[in-house]
Amino acid sequence: MTRTLAIFNQKGGVGKTTTAINLAAGLALAGKRTLLVDVDPQGNATTGLGAGKSTLEFTTYDVLMGERSWRDAMISTGVSRLHLLPATLDLAGAVVELADVPGRELCLRNGLREVEAAFDYVIIDTPPSLGLLSINCLAAADCTIIPMQCEFYALEGLAQVEHTLRLVRRQLNQNLSLFGILLTMVDARSRLCRDVIDAVRTQYRERVFDTLIPRTVRIAEAPSYGEPVLTYDKRGKGAGAYQALTQEVLAR
Ligand code: ATP
Ligand code: MG
């Protein structure tokens, strides 16, 4: 059975795209047939995997609009078994074009039909803020991973994410579960960071991944080489952390 994981947090800049790219790459390197779906008009996952945006024939936009199948739009990447459904700024237009369409929240779910036959994992990179695109991601997923930074507002942010997940469960997707909370950009020397980790673990317990993603220069620079940190700096600390996360995901 295909597992569809949305990497979601309505807050921006928390490590969603970095996690989507590296978890997807980790699963592919572990032998799983994996599709990474970029559902952010910023197209960071697309650039981060080295796909030239000007050369793309079709994108997530076409799939969302029901004009193309995912088979037409997906491209291969530098990592074997990892395919990408790329996004460009066009995707921003989908929100406007779908505004009056009945069932507009389910366009991605419909667009990904029959993906089961081709992939073991589908990883969805979601945009920041809450809108029609994020809702489509949550409606299409069976679980969510919530990356978050160690900051003072962390618990407030998580409460907002939980509220959103409850609404989506009630209205659109009963089966949506919280797969895990992932602490990103962790600086173990920071007192605040350690306090936040303790607070999140006390409240969310086993729903928090054991793996902590450290803040490293290699993780930040890998996308500029169009590679996951898992291949760009194989033996580094960042790659090790994303490998550990991959193992946790495979084990759950
Ligand atoms: P957005 O909400 O804009 O889509 P995002 O949640 O997808 O952002 P990322 O793009 O993954 O977040 O990360 C934000 C920035 O932080 C990027 O420049 C990224 O390279 C950097 N970054 C992410 N994780 C780490 C890390 N562990 N160490 C160092 N830099 C990181
Ligand atoms: Mg992003």
XYZ file of C-alpha atoms and ligand atoms in Angstrom:
284
model
C 0.000 0.000 0.000
C 1.248 3.465 -0.835
C 1.767 5.785 2.077
C 1.111 9.456 1.340
C 2.837 11.834 3.738
C 2.243 15.594 3.721
C 5.081 17.631 5.207
C 2.965 20.344 6.742
C 3.207 23.387 8.944
C 1.235 26.522 8.213
C 4.225 28.505 9.434
C 6.891 29.450 6.893
C 10.586 28.656 6.965
C 10.464 25.748 9.429
C 12.219 23.167 7.242
C 9.285 21.647 5.329
C 10.992 21.608 1.944
C 14.352 20.468 3.336
C 12.571 17.606 5.092
C 10.455 16.729 2.062
C 13.520 16.522 -0.209
C 15.689 14.560 2.192
C 13.060 12.175 3.489
C 11.981 11.445 -0.083
C 15.617 10.889 -1.090
C 16.227 8.748 2.006
C 13.275 6.502 1.207
C 14.379 6.171 -2.414
C 17.951 5.336 -1.369
C 16.462 2.718 0.984
C 14.886 1.044 -2.043
C 11.383 2.530 -1.934
C 9.783 3.858 -5.093
C 9.095 7.451 -4.094
C 7.282 10.421 -5.620
C 7.918 13.916 -4.256
C 5.051 16.255 -5.079
C 5.888 19.967 -5.009
C 2.723 21.870 -4.124
C 4.347 25.235 -3.434
C 4.381 27.964 -6.118
C 7.831 28.930 -4.802
C 8.968 25.612 -6.291
C 11.769 25.191 -3.750
C 11.645 21.389 -3.813
C 11.848 21.536 -7.606
C 14.910 23.800 -7.625
C 16.427 21.947 -4.685
C 16.436 18.730 -6.711
C 18.100 20.463 -9.616
C 15.133 20.518 -12.021
C 15.379 23.425 -14.481
C 12.063 25.205 -14.232
C 12.190 26.624 -17.759
C 12.483 23.149 -19.288
C 9.421 21.617 -17.638
C 6.637 20.577 -19.936
C 3.959 19.964 -17.325
C 3.811 20.579 -13.587
C 1.691 20.059 -10.486
C -0.492 22.883 -11.822
C -1.635 20.783 -14.782
C -2.354 17.814 -12.512
C -4.337 19.951 -10.077
C -6.386 21.441 -12.921
C -7.181 17.929 -14.122
C -5.559 18.652 -17.481
C -2.729 16.143 -17.221
C -2.064 12.922 -15.383
C 0.760 12.708 -12.842
C 2.397 10.330 -15.296
C 2.750 13.121 -17.869
C 4.111 15.653 -15.394
C 6.521 13.623 -13.285
C 10.238 13.730 -14.002
C 13.147 11.643 -12.786
C 15.815 13.096 -10.487
C 19.499 12.488 -9.789
C 18.480 9.935 -7.143
C 17.338 6.584 -8.511
C 13.771 5.594 -7.628
C 12.980 9.236 -6.745
C 10.568 11.005 -9.067
C 9.341 14.581 -8.831
C 6.106 16.293 -9.694
C 7.581 19.783 -10.129
C 6.035 23.174 -9.418
C 6.510 26.663 -10.762
C 4.874 30.011 -10.070
C 1.970 28.959 -12.360
C 0.657 27.031 -9.414
C -0.350 30.290 -7.711
C -2.897 30.765 -10.502
C -4.610 27.479 -9.681
C -5.956 28.966 -6.473
C -7.799 31.653 -8.416
C -8.908 29.378 -11.227
C -10.303 26.771 -8.851
C -12.054 29.278 -6.573
C -15.560 28.489 -7.860
C -15.060 24.860 -8.768
C -17.107 22.390 -6.688
C -14.833 19.895 -4.940
C -11.849 22.236 -5.354
C -10.291 20.828 -2.146
C -10.014 17.377 -3.701
C -8.214 18.206 -6.948
C -4.855 16.853 -5.781
C -6.379 13.691 -4.352
C -8.138 13.104 -7.679
C -4.998 13.945 -9.624
C -2.988 11.339 -7.734
C -5.371 8.453 -8.433
C -3.690 5.183 -9.355
C -0.377 6.376 -7.994
C -0.479 3.238 -5.778
C 0.594 1.040 -8.632
C 3.807 2.982 -9.169
C 5.032 4.197 -5.775
C 5.572 2.985 -2.215
C 5.741 6.515 -0.797
C 4.332 9.842 -1.919
C 5.824 12.834 -0.090
C 4.004 16.149 -0.460
C 5.820 19.448 0.108
C 3.201 21.973 1.183
C 3.297 25.779 0.927
C 3.434 28.046 3.985
C 0.149 29.613 5.163
C -3.225 28.028 5.040
C -5.045 28.130 1.752
C -6.561 26.010 -0.965
C -3.202 24.448 -1.903
C -2.416 23.300 1.646
C -5.942 21.998 2.083
C -5.556 19.990 -1.128
C -2.352 18.501 0.293
C -4.021 17.494 3.552
C -7.021 16.060 1.731
C -4.728 13.910 -0.421
C -2.516 12.603 2.395
C -2.993 9.792 4.889
C -0.485 11.180 7.384
C 1.350 14.379 8.173
C 4.831 15.118 9.406
C 5.109 18.474 11.143
C 8.573 20.030 11.026
C 9.053 22.777 13.578
C 11.812 25.025 14.824
C 12.816 25.331 18.458
C 11.382 28.713 19.218
C 9.385 30.278 21.975
C 6.094 30.064 20.028
C 6.528 26.383 19.157
C 3.666 25.022 21.272
C 1.295 27.735 20.072
C 2.207 26.873 16.491
C 1.572 23.177 17.108
C -1.833 23.928 18.623
C -2.726 25.801 15.424
C -1.559 22.908 13.280
C -3.657 20.488 15.344
C -6.685 22.720 14.940
C -6.227 22.686 11.165
C -5.851 18.891 11.128
C -9.089 18.525 13.139
C -10.981 20.699 10.664
C -9.651 18.763 7.692
C -10.540 15.449 9.356
C -14.078 16.614 10.021
C -14.729 18.064 6.570
C -12.569 16.273 4.041
C -10.376 13.418 5.145
C -11.350 11.350 8.175
C -8.271 9.166 7.847
C -5.668 11.909 8.176
C -3.301 11.166 11.037
C -0.372 12.923 12.641
C 2.608 10.741 11.847
C 5.147 12.729 13.794
C 6.554 16.061 14.895
C 10.110 16.746 13.755
C 12.376 19.252 15.459
C 14.501 20.998 12.848
C 17.428 23.434 12.867
C 18.314 22.252 16.333
C 21.183 23.985 18.082
C 22.053 21.740 21.013
C 24.037 24.513 22.689
C 21.012 26.753 22.955
C 19.187 26.665 26.258
C 15.942 27.818 24.624
C 16.222 25.016 22.094
C 16.635 22.368 24.800
C 13.719 23.810 26.786
C 11.472 23.782 23.727
C 12.413 20.167 22.943
C 11.539 19.163 26.521
C 8.224 21.010 26.400
C 7.218 19.494 23.066
C 8.219 15.981 24.207
C 6.293 16.373 27.474
C 3.152 17.350 25.649
C 3.329 15.205 22.511
C 5.357 12.221 23.793
C 5.779 9.405 21.284
C 4.410 11.571 18.508
C 7.761 13.420 18.461
C 10.475 11.769 16.360
C 13.566 10.714 18.338
C 15.669 12.145 15.532
C 16.603 15.806 15.886
C 17.718 17.617 12.726
C 20.735 19.805 13.552
C 21.321 23.210 12.034
C 24.226 22.723 9.604
C 25.786 24.684 6.775
C 25.731 21.592 4.515
C 21.961 21.211 4.817
C 21.519 24.882 3.897
C 23.871 24.791 0.898
C 22.849 21.425 -0.636
C 19.858 22.883 -2.576
C 22.126 25.329 -4.399
C 23.845 22.258 -5.886
C 20.469 20.736 -6.782
C 21.023 17.777 -4.488
C 19.636 16.343 -1.260
C 22.149 16.636 1.590
C 21.978 12.830 1.678
C 24.001 12.667 -1.529
C 25.735 16.059 -1.378
C 27.423 15.392 1.964
C 26.826 11.691 2.588
C 28.911 11.380 5.720
C 27.937 14.672 7.299
C 25.883 15.237 10.418
C 22.897 16.562 8.469
C 22.801 13.533 6.185
C 23.099 11.240 9.209
C 20.097 12.916 10.826
C 17.938 12.563 7.729
C 19.013 8.910 7.411
C 17.893 8.347 11.000
C 14.568 10.037 10.258
C 14.118 7.787 7.226
C 14.680 4.711 9.401
C 12.105 5.946 11.922
C 9.575 6.488 9.146
C 10.249 3.023 7.707
C 9.864 1.471 11.170
C 6.525 3.083 12.048
P 8.640 27.790 3.289
O 7.594 27.900 4.333
O 9.099 29.092 2.733
O 8.288 26.804 2.220
P 10.125 25.698 4.534
O 9.311 25.425 5.758
O 9.951 24.810 3.377
O 9.948 27.209 4.061
P 12.947 25.299 4.202
O 12.937 25.973 2.869
O 13.155 23.842 4.238
O 11.656 25.692 5.017
O 14.048 25.959 5.146
C 14.101 27.369 5.322
C 15.559 27.815 5.203
O 16.339 27.223 6.235
C 16.213 27.387 3.895
O 17.111 28.370 3.495
C 16.954 26.102 4.280
O 18.071 25.856 3.455
C 17.360 26.396 5.706
N 17.408 25.166 6.510
C 16.439 24.232 6.662
N 16.824 23.257 7.499
C 18.077 23.573 7.895
C 19.050 22.959 8.775
N 18.773 21.821 9.419
N 20.256 23.567 8.937
C 20.522 24.726 8.292
N 19.673 25.355 7.466
C 18.459 24.794 7.260
Mg 9.114 25.161 1.506
